Structure formats: C-alpha cells, structure tokens
Coordinates of C-alpha atoms in Angstrom, one line a residue:
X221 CA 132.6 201.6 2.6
X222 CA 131.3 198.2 3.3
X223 CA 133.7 196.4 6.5
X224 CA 135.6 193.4 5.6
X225 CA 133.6 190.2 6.2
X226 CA 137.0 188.6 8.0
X227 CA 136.8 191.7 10.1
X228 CA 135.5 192.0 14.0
X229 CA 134.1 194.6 15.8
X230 CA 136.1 195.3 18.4
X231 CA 134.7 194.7 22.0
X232 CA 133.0 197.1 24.0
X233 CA 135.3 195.6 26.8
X234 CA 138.4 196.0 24.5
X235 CA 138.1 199.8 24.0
X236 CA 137.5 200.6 27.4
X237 CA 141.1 198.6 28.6
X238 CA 142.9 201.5 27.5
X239 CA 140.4 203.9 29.5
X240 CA 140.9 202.0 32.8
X241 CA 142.8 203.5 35.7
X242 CA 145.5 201.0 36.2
X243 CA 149.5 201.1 37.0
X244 CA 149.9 199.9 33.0
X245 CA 147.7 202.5 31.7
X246 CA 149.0 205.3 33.4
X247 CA 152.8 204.5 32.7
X248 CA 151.3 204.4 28.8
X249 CA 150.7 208.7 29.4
X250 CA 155.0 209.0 30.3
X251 CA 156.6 210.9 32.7
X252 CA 155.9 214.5 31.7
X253 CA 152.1 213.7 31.1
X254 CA 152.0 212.5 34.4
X255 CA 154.0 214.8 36.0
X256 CA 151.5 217.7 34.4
X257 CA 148.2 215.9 35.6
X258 CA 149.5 215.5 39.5
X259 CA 150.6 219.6 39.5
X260 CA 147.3 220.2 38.2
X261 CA 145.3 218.3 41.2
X262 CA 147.6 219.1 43.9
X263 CA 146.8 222.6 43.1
X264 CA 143.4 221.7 44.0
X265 CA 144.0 219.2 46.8
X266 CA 146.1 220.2 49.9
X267 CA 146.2 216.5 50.8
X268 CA 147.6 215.2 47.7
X269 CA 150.0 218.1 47.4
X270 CA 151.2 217.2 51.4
X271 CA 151.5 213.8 49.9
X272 CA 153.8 214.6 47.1
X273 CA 156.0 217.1 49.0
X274 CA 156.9 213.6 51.4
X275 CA 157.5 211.5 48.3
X276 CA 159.7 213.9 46.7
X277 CA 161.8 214.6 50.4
X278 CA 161.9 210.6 50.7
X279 CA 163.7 210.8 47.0
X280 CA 165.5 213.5 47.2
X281 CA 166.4 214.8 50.8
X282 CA 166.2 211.2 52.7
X283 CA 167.9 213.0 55.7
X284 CA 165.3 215.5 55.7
X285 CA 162.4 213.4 55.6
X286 CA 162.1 212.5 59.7
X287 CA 161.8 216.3 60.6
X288 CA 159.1 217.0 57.4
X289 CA 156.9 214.1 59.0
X290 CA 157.6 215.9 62.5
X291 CA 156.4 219.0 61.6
X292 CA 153.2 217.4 59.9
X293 CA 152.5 215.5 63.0
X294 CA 152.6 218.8 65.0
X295 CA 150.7 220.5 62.8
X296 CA 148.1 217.9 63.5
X297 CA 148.5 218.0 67.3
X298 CA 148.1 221.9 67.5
X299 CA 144.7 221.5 65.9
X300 CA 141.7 222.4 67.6
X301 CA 138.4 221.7 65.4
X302 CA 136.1 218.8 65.9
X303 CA 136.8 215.9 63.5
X304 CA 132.9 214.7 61.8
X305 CA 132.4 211.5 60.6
X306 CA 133.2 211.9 57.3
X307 CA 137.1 213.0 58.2
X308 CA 138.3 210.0 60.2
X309 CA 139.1 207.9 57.6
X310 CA 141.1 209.9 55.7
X311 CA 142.9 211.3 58.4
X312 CA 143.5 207.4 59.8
X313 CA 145.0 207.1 56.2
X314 CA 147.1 210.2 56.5
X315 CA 148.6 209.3 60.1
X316 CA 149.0 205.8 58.6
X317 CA 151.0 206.6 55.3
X318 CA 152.9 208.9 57.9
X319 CA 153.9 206.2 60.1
X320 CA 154.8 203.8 57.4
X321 CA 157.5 206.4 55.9
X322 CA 158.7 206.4 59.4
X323 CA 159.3 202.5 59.6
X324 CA 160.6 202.3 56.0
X325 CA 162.5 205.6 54.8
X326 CA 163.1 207.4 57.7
X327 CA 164.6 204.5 60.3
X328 CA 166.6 203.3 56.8
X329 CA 168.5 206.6 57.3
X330 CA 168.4 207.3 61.2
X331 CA 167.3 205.4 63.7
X332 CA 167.1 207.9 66.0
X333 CA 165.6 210.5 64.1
X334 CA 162.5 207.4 63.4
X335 CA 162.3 207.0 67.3
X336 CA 161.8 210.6 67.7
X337 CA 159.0 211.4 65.1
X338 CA 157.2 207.6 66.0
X339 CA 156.9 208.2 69.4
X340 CA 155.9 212.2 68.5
X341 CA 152.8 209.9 66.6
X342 CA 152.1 208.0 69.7
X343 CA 151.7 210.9 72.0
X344 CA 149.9 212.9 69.1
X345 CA 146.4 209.8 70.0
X346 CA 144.9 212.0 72.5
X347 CA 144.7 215.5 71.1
X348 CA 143.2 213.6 67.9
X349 CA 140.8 211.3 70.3
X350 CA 139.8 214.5 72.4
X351 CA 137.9 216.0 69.0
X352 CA 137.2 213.1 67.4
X353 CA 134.6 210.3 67.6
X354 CA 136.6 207.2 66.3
X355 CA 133.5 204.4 66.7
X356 CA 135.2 203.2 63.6
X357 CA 138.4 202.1 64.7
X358 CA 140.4 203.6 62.0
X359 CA 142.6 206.0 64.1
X360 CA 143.1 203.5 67.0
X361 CA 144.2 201.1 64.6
X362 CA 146.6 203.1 63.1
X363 CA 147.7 204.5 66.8
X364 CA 148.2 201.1 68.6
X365 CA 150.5 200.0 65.2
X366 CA 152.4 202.8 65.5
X367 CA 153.4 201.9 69.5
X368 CA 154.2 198.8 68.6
X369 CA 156.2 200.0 65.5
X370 CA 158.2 202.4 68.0
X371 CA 159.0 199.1 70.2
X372 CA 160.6 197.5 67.2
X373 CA 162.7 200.5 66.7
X374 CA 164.1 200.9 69.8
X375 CA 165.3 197.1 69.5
X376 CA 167.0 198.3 66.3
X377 CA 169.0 200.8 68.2
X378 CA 172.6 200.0 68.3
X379 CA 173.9 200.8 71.5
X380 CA 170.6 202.6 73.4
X381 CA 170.9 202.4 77.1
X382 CA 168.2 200.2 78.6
X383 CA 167.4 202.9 81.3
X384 CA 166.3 205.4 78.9
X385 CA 164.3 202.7 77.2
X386 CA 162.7 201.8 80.8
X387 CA 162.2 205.6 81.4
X388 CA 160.8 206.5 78.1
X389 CA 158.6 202.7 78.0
X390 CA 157.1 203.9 81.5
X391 CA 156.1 207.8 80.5
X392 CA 154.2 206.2 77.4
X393 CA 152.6 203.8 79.7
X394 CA 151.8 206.4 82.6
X395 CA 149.8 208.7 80.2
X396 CA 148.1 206.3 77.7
X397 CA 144.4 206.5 78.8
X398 CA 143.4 205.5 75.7
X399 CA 144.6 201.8 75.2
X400 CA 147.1 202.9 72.6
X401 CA 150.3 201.3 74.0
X402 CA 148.7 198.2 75.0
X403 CA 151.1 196.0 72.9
X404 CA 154.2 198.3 73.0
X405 CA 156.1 196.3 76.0
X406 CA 155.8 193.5 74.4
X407 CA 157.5 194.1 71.7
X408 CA 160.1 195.8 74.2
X409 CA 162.1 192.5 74.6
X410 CA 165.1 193.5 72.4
X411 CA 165.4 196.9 73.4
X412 CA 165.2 196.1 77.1
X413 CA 167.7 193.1 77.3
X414 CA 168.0 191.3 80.7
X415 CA 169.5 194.3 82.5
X416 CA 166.3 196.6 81.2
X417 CA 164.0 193.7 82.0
X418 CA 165.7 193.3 85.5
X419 CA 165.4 197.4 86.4
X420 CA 161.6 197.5 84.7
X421 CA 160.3 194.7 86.7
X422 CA 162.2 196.1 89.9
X423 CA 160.1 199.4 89.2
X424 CA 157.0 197.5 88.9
X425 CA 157.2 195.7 91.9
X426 CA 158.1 198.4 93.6
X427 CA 155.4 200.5 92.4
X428 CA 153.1 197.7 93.5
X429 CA 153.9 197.5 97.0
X430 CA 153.7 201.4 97.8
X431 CA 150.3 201.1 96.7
X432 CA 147.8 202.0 99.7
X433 CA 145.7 199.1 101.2
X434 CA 142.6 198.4 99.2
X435 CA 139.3 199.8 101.2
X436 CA 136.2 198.5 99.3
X437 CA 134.3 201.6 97.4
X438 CA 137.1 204.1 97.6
X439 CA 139.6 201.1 96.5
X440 CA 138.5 201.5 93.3
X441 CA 141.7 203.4 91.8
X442 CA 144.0 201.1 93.9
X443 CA 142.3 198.5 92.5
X444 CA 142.8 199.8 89.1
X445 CA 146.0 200.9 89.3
X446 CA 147.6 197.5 91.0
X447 CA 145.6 195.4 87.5
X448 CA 147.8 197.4 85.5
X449 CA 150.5 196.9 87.0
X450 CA 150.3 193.5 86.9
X451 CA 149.2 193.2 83.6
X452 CA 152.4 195.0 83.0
X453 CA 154.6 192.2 84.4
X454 CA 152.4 189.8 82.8
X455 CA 153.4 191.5 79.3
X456 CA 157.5 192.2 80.5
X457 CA 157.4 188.5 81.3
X458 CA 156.0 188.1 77.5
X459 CA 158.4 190.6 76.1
X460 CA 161.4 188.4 77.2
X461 CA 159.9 184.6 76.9
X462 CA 160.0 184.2 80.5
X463 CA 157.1 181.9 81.5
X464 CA 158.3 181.6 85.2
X465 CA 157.9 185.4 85.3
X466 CA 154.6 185.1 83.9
X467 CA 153.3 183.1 86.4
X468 CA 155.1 185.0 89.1
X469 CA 152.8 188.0 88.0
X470 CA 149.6 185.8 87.9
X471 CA 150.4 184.3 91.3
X472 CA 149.8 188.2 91.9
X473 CA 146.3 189.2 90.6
X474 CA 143.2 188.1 92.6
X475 CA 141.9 186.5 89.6
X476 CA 143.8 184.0 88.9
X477 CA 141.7 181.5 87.5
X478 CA 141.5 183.9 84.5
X479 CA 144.6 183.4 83.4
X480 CA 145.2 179.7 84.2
X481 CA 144.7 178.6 80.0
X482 CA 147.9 181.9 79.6
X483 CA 149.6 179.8 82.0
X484 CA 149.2 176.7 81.0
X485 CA 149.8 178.0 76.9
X486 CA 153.1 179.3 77.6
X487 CA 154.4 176.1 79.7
X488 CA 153.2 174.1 76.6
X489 CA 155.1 176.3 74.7
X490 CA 158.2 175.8 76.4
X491 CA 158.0 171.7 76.3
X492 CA 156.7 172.0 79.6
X493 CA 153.6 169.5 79.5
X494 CA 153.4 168.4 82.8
X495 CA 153.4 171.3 84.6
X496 CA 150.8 172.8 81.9
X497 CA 148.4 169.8 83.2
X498 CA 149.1 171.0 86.4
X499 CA 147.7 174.8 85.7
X500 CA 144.6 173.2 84.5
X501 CA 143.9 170.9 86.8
X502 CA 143.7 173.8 89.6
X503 CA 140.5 174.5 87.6
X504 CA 137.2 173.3 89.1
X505 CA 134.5 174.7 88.7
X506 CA 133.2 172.6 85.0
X507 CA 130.6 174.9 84.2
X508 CA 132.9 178.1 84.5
X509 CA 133.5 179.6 80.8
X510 CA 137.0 179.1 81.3
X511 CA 137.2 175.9 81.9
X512 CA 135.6 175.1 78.6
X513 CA 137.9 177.8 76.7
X514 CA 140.5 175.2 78.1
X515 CA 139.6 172.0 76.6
X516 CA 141.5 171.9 73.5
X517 CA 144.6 173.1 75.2
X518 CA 144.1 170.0 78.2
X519 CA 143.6 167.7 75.2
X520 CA 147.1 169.0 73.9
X521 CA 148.5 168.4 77.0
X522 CA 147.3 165.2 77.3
X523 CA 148.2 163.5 73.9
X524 CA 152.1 165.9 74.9
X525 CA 152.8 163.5 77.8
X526 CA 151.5 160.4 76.1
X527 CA 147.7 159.6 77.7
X528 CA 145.9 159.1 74.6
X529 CA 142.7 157.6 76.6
X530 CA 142.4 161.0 78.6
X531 CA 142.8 163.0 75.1
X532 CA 140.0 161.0 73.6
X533 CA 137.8 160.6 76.4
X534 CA 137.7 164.2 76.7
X535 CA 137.6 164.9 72.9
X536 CA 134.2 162.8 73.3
X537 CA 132.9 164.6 76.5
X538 CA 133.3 168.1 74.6
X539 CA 131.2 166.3 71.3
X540 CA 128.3 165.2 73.7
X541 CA 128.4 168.8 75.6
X542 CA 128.4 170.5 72.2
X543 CA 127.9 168.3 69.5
X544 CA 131.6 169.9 68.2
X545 CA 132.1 168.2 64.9
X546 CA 135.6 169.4 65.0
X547 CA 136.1 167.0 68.3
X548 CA 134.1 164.1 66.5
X549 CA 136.5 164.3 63.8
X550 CA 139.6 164.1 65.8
X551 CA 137.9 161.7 68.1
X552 CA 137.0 159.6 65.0
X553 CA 140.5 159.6 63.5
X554 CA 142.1 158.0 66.3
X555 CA 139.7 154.8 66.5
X556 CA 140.5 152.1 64.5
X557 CA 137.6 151.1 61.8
X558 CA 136.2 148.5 63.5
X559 CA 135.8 150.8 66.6
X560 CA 135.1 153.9 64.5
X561 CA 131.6 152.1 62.9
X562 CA 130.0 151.8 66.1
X563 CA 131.5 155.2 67.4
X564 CA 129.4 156.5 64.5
X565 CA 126.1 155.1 64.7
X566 CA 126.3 156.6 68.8
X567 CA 127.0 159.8 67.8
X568 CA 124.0 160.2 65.4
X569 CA 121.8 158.6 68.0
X570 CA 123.2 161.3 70.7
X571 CA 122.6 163.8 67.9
X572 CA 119.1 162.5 67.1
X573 CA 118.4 163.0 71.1
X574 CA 120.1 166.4 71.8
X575 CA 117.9 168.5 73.2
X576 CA 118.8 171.4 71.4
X577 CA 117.0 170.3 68.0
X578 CA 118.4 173.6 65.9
X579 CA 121.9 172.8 67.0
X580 CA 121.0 169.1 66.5
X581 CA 119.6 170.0 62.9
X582 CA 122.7 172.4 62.4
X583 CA 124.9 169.6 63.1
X584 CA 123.3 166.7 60.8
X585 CA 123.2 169.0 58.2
X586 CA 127.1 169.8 58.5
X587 CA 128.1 166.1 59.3
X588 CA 126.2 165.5 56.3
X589 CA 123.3 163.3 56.7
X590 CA 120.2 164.5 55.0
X591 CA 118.1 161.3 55.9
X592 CA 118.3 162.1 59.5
X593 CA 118.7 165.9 59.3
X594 CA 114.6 164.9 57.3
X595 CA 114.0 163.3 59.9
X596 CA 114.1 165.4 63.0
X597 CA 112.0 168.0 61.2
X598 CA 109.7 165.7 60.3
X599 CA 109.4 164.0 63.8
X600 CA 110.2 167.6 66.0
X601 CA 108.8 170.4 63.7
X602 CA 107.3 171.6 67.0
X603 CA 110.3 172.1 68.7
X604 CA 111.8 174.5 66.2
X605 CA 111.7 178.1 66.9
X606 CA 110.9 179.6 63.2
X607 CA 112.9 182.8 64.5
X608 CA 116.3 180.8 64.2
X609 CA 116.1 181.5 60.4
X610 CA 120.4 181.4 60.6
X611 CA 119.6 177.8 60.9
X612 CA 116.0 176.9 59.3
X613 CA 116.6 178.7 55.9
X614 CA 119.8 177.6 55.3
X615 CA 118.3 173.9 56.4
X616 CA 115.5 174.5 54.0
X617 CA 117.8 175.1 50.9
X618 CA 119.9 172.3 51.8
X619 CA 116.6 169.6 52.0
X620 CA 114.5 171.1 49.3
X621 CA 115.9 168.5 46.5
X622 CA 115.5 165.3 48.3
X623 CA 113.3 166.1 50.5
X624 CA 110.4 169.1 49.8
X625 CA 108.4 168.0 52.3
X626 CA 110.7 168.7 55.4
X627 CA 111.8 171.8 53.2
X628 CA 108.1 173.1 53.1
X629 CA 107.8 172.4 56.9
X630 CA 110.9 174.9 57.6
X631 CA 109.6 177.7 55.1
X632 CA 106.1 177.4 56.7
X633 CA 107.7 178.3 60.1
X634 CA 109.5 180.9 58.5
X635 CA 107.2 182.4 57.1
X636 CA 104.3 181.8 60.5
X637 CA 107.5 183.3 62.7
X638 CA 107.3 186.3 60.9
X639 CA 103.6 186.8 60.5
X640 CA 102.3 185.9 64.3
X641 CA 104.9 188.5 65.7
X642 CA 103.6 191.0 62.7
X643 CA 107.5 191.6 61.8
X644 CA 106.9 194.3 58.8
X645 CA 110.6 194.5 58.8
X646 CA 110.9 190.9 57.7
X647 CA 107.5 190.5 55.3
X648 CA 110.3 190.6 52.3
X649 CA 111.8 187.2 53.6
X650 CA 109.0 185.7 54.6
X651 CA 107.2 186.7 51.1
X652 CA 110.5 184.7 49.6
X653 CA 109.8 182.0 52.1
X654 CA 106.6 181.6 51.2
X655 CA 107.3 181.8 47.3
X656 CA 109.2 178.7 48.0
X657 CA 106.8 177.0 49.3
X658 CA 105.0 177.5 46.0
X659 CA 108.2 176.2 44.2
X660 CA 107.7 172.8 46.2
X661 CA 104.2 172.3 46.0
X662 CA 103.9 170.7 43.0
X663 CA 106.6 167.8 45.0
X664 CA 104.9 167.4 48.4
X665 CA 103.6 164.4 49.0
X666 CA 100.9 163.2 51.6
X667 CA 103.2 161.1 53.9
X668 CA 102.8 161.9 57.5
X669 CA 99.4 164.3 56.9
X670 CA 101.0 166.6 55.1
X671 CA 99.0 169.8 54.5
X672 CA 98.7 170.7 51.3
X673 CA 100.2 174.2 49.9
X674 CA 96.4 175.0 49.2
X675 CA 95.6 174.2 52.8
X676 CA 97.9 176.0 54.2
X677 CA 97.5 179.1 52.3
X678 CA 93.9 179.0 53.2
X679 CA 95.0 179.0 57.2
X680 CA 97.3 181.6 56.9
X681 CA 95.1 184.2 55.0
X682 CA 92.4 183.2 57.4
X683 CA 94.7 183.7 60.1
X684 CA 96.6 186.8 59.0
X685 CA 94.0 188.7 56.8
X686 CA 94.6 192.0 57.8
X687 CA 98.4 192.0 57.4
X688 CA 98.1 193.6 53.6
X689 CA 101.8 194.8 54.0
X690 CA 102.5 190.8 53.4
X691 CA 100.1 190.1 51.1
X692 CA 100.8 193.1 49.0
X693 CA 104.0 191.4 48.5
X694 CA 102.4 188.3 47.6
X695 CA 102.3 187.2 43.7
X696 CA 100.2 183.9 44.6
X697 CA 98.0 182.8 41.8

C-alpha cells in the first residue's frame, strides 16, 4: 500500500504528546483508570498511601482532618532511627505538605484545632534535628515556616486571650535551641494586641533585670541570655510597628552601633527623616562595615528632608570608593547635560586610575566602554592577577571582536595562571583558553610588540614541558 503523497508522517514529537505525564494526559485515562493506577502504587508505597488517606479525610471528613495530621506528626516524634542523607528531603516534603493542610483545610474548619496540630509541628523540630543531619536546609525551612504559620493563626483567633498567647509565645521561645521560632513574634502583632504587647514586654524587662551581674568568662550565659532578650523586644517592637520601642530595646544592647541602619530604616519608614539622619550621624568610625551598609539609606534620608547637594555629594564619594555604577547612575541622572558631560569624562579618568585594575576593568566593561576597557589591559597587563578568571574570561569574550589583541593578552594570563601554579584541576580551562588564543591568532596584530601566537607557544612549552597533563589536552597543530 503505497502512502498518499499529500500525506505526512506524523512527528516523532507528536506521538510522544499523548505519552507525556502531564495534568491533560492523565485526565484523558478518567476517573476509574486513575483511581485503579493510585490503589495499585499505594499498595507499594506507604508514603503515597499516607498521602492519599489525608486527601480523601480533607474531602470527605474536613473535621477529622486536624487530628489525622496530629497523629502523623506523633508518629514522627516517637521515632528513634537516624535519618541518612538520602531521607531529608522527602521527609522536609512530608512535614511540608503537612503543614500546608494545616494552614489551608484544617484552620478553614477550626481554628483551634489548626493551632493545636501547628504548634504540635513546631515542637516536633528537635526530635527530627536530634537524628538528623539537615546541612541542607530542607527541614529548617519547613520548621521556621511553620512557626511563623502558627503566629498567623493565632491572630485569626476570634476572641483568644492575649495571656495565653504571651504564655504559650514564651514556652516556644524558652525551648527553641534550634533557631526555629526566630520569626514567630513577629508575626505575633495581631494575636497580641496592645494589652499582650504591654504584659510581654513587662515579662521581658523584667526577666532582664533579674539577670545576675555579668562577670567576664563565667558571664558568658548571662551574656547570652540578656542578647535574647533583647532581641526579643527588638522583634515585639517589630511585631506591633512600634519604632520608639525599637529603639528603646537598642538603647539596651551594648552594641548598639549595630543596629543604628534598623534604627534609622524604621524612623524612615514612619516619615520620620530627621530623626533617621540623626541615628546615622552617631556613626563614626567611616571605615566600619556598617557605616558603609548605611550609605544608601543616609542618601534616602537626605534627598527625604530636601538636601539634594548632601545626596549627590555622597552618591559621588561611594562611586570613587567603589566605582558603584549603580551610584554613578543616580549621580548622573540628577546633573543637568551640560554638567553631566564633564561629570563623565572624570569618572572614566578616576576609573582609568583606580588602583584596583580588575575592579577597574570590571567596571569599564559594564559601563560599557570597550576603548578604554582595551586600553588598561594593554597599558597594565602586569597588574592583572590571571587567577581572577571571574573577571579576565569574561573580559576576554567581551574584547575578542574588536579587539583580539587585548583579548589574547587575558587568555595568555589565563592560561600562564594556571600553568606556573601547576593547577591540574584547571588544565581543562586553561586548554580552552589557550584554544582561543589560536582562534585569534590569525587577527593579532604587531602594535605595541605584540608576541606572536607562534612565540608564545614556543615560551610556554619551553617553560612548562613537563606538564603533559596540559599538553595531552592540547590539539595545537
């Protein structure tokens, strides 16, 4: 039977679409099909089967559901064996799908009943930490969502009595040596209201003056103990948008220059731009990392209560300190065009001069201007460190069209970076280095005394003979 000449083939892609795995596909088998296939593989998968026993409770026995997720979570807690590797994830997924039924189905129908098995997930962290080595992240993720899932849902508790909220917030807090409630409080704001806030904070304080006398070496729990206490205000302060609070706690800590830019932020926030300069002017010290951190938000400040000259003067500061194209930019946008022309030509000439020439390069490369990017590796080749290949490859690429001698220069110290430290790890990028050097030969020219690709690949076998793992890598005609 000979095929119709009108007649095409179907695709190879075309008759796999109906093979795929997809939501479509699958509704294309129907209900009882389906239905068949997930009895089949829960009988060989206790997981899925756990799974399908909650779905089918959230459909049809809603009230049910909070105690089924309970008794899961228990289950969990009362287990003793070591968790490898290979386990964390998919118990993170478990404990995650868990929680989510909590927030969605289970609080839908009872509040209360959501509290209870949500905080029963909190306090379940340190059983699973204790046998467990989460490097990953997966499980504290999923932990540290779920306490601040269980502030949320005390906020949506008609009628709960802030003390029990304090009482309960505190016992979470006392025993979490893991980090996990370390954003519960403040999400606590609604659940607390003023008269929670007011009897929390009174326990805090409290608790902070009862503490013993710091005494050097054997200080160190006080120490500890009055930090997070404070950090606690800090966060209550948070929880109910109280920024004179906040600074109230600060004013507390020893280390208070470490929170001047939280100070400052939340006075900003509050229309309060003034007293924001204020905070940062207490800082002194220029070369501390915090002042710097600060910058953008003292250049917020500044253009908030009108002195545009400060704003620009430091947006040009932070440029020359850093050569911060983001601060050029701004700086730049609020000069007029006559001003911004010679503006221009001094920042290239500070760029040209930065000591840093890799930052420098980075920079003119980024701003863009190729010419002088060309430029300083033509006239400072020697001042570029050929480990930095984040910077020189990427330089290389960018120059190799326009200009394949400056290109060449980069892969050559590439390349030389590798080989003079012996690197074996890295002769595969340095053989692709060096393959582009090959690629641009037939373009260099002799400007400047440019060795030749010939010459140079004379020096380096002379210089690095014996390094066959290299050459062996090397296709070089």
């Amino acid at each position: 039977m000979t095929r119709n000449s009108s007649e095409k083939p179907k695709s190879r892609a075309a008759t796999k679409v109906g093979t795929t795995v997809t939501k479509d596909n699958l509704k294309a088998l129907g209900a009882d099909r389906l239905a068949d296939l997930l009895v089949e593989l829960a009988g060989q998968d206790a997981a899925l089967t756990r799974k399908l026993r909650m779905a089918l409770t959230a459909v049809h026995a809603k009230d049910k559901l909070g105690k089924e997720i309970e008794k899961r979570l228990r289950t969990i807690q009362r287990s003793r064996g070591f968790l490898p590797w290979d386990r964390i994830r998919p118990l993170a997924a478990e404990i995650d799908t868990l929680r989510q039924s909590i927030l969605d189905d289970v609080a839908t129908a009872d509040v209360g009943q959501a509290i209870s098995a949500m905080r029963l997930l909190v306090e379940l962290a340190p059983s699973v930490y204790e046998r467990s080595d989460d490097s990953s992240g997966y499980l504290s993720d999923v932990f540290r969502e779920a306490a601040s899932d269980l502030g949320t849902l005390w906020g949506r508790q008609a009628g709960r009595d802030p003390a029990i909220v304090v009482t309960d917030l505190l016992t979470l807090l006392d025993h979490d040596g893991y980090g996990t409630c370390d954003h519960l409080l403040t999400l606590c704001g609604t659940a607390l209201g003023e008269s929670g806030a007011v009897m929390l904070r009174t326990m805090l304080v409290k608790r902070l003056r009862d503490l013993p006398a710091s005494k050097e070496k054997e200080g160190y729990h006080t120490d500890i103990a009055r930090m997070q206490i404070i950090g606690h205000l800090r966060d209550l302060a948070d929880a109910m948008g109280d920024v004179d609070a906040y600074i109230d706690a600060v004013s507390l800590s020893d280390r208070q220059s470490a929170y001047i830019g939280g100070v400052a932020r939340r006075l900003m926030d509050k229309g309060r731009h003034r007293e924001a300069l204020g905070w940062l002017d207490r800082e002194t010290e220029e070369d501390s990392r915090f002042y710097r951190e600060n910058d953008d938000l003292r250049i917020d400040a500044y253009e908030a209560v009108g002195d545009r000259d400060q704003a620009q003067a430091l947006r040009w500061n932070v440029f020359r300190e850093r050569l911060s194209l983001p601060h050029w930019k701004a700086y730049q946008r609020h000069l007029s065009d006559y001003d911004a022309i010679d503006a221009e030509e001094e920042a290239l000439d500070h760029i040209r001069n930065f000591p840093n020439r890799s930052v420098a390069l980075s920079t003119l490369l980024e701003w863009p201007a190729l010419d002088e990017a060309a430029r300083l590796v033509r006239h400072h080749t020697a001042e570029l460190d050929g480990r930095d290949y984040g910077t020189l490859r990427p330089a290389a690429e960018r120059l190799s069209e326009v200009y394949p001698n400056e290109a060449t220069l980069l892969y050559r110290l590439l390349v030389e970076a590798v080989l003079d430290r012996a690197l074996s790890r890295y002769y595969a990028y340095a053989a692709r280095d060096l393959a582009s050097c090959r690629l641009l030969a037939p373009m260099l020219t002799e400007a400047d005394g440019m060795e030749t690709h010939e010459a140079f690949m004379i020096r380096l076998k002379a210089a690095h003979k014996r390094k066959l793992g290299f050459w062996s890598l090397i296709a070089e005609p």
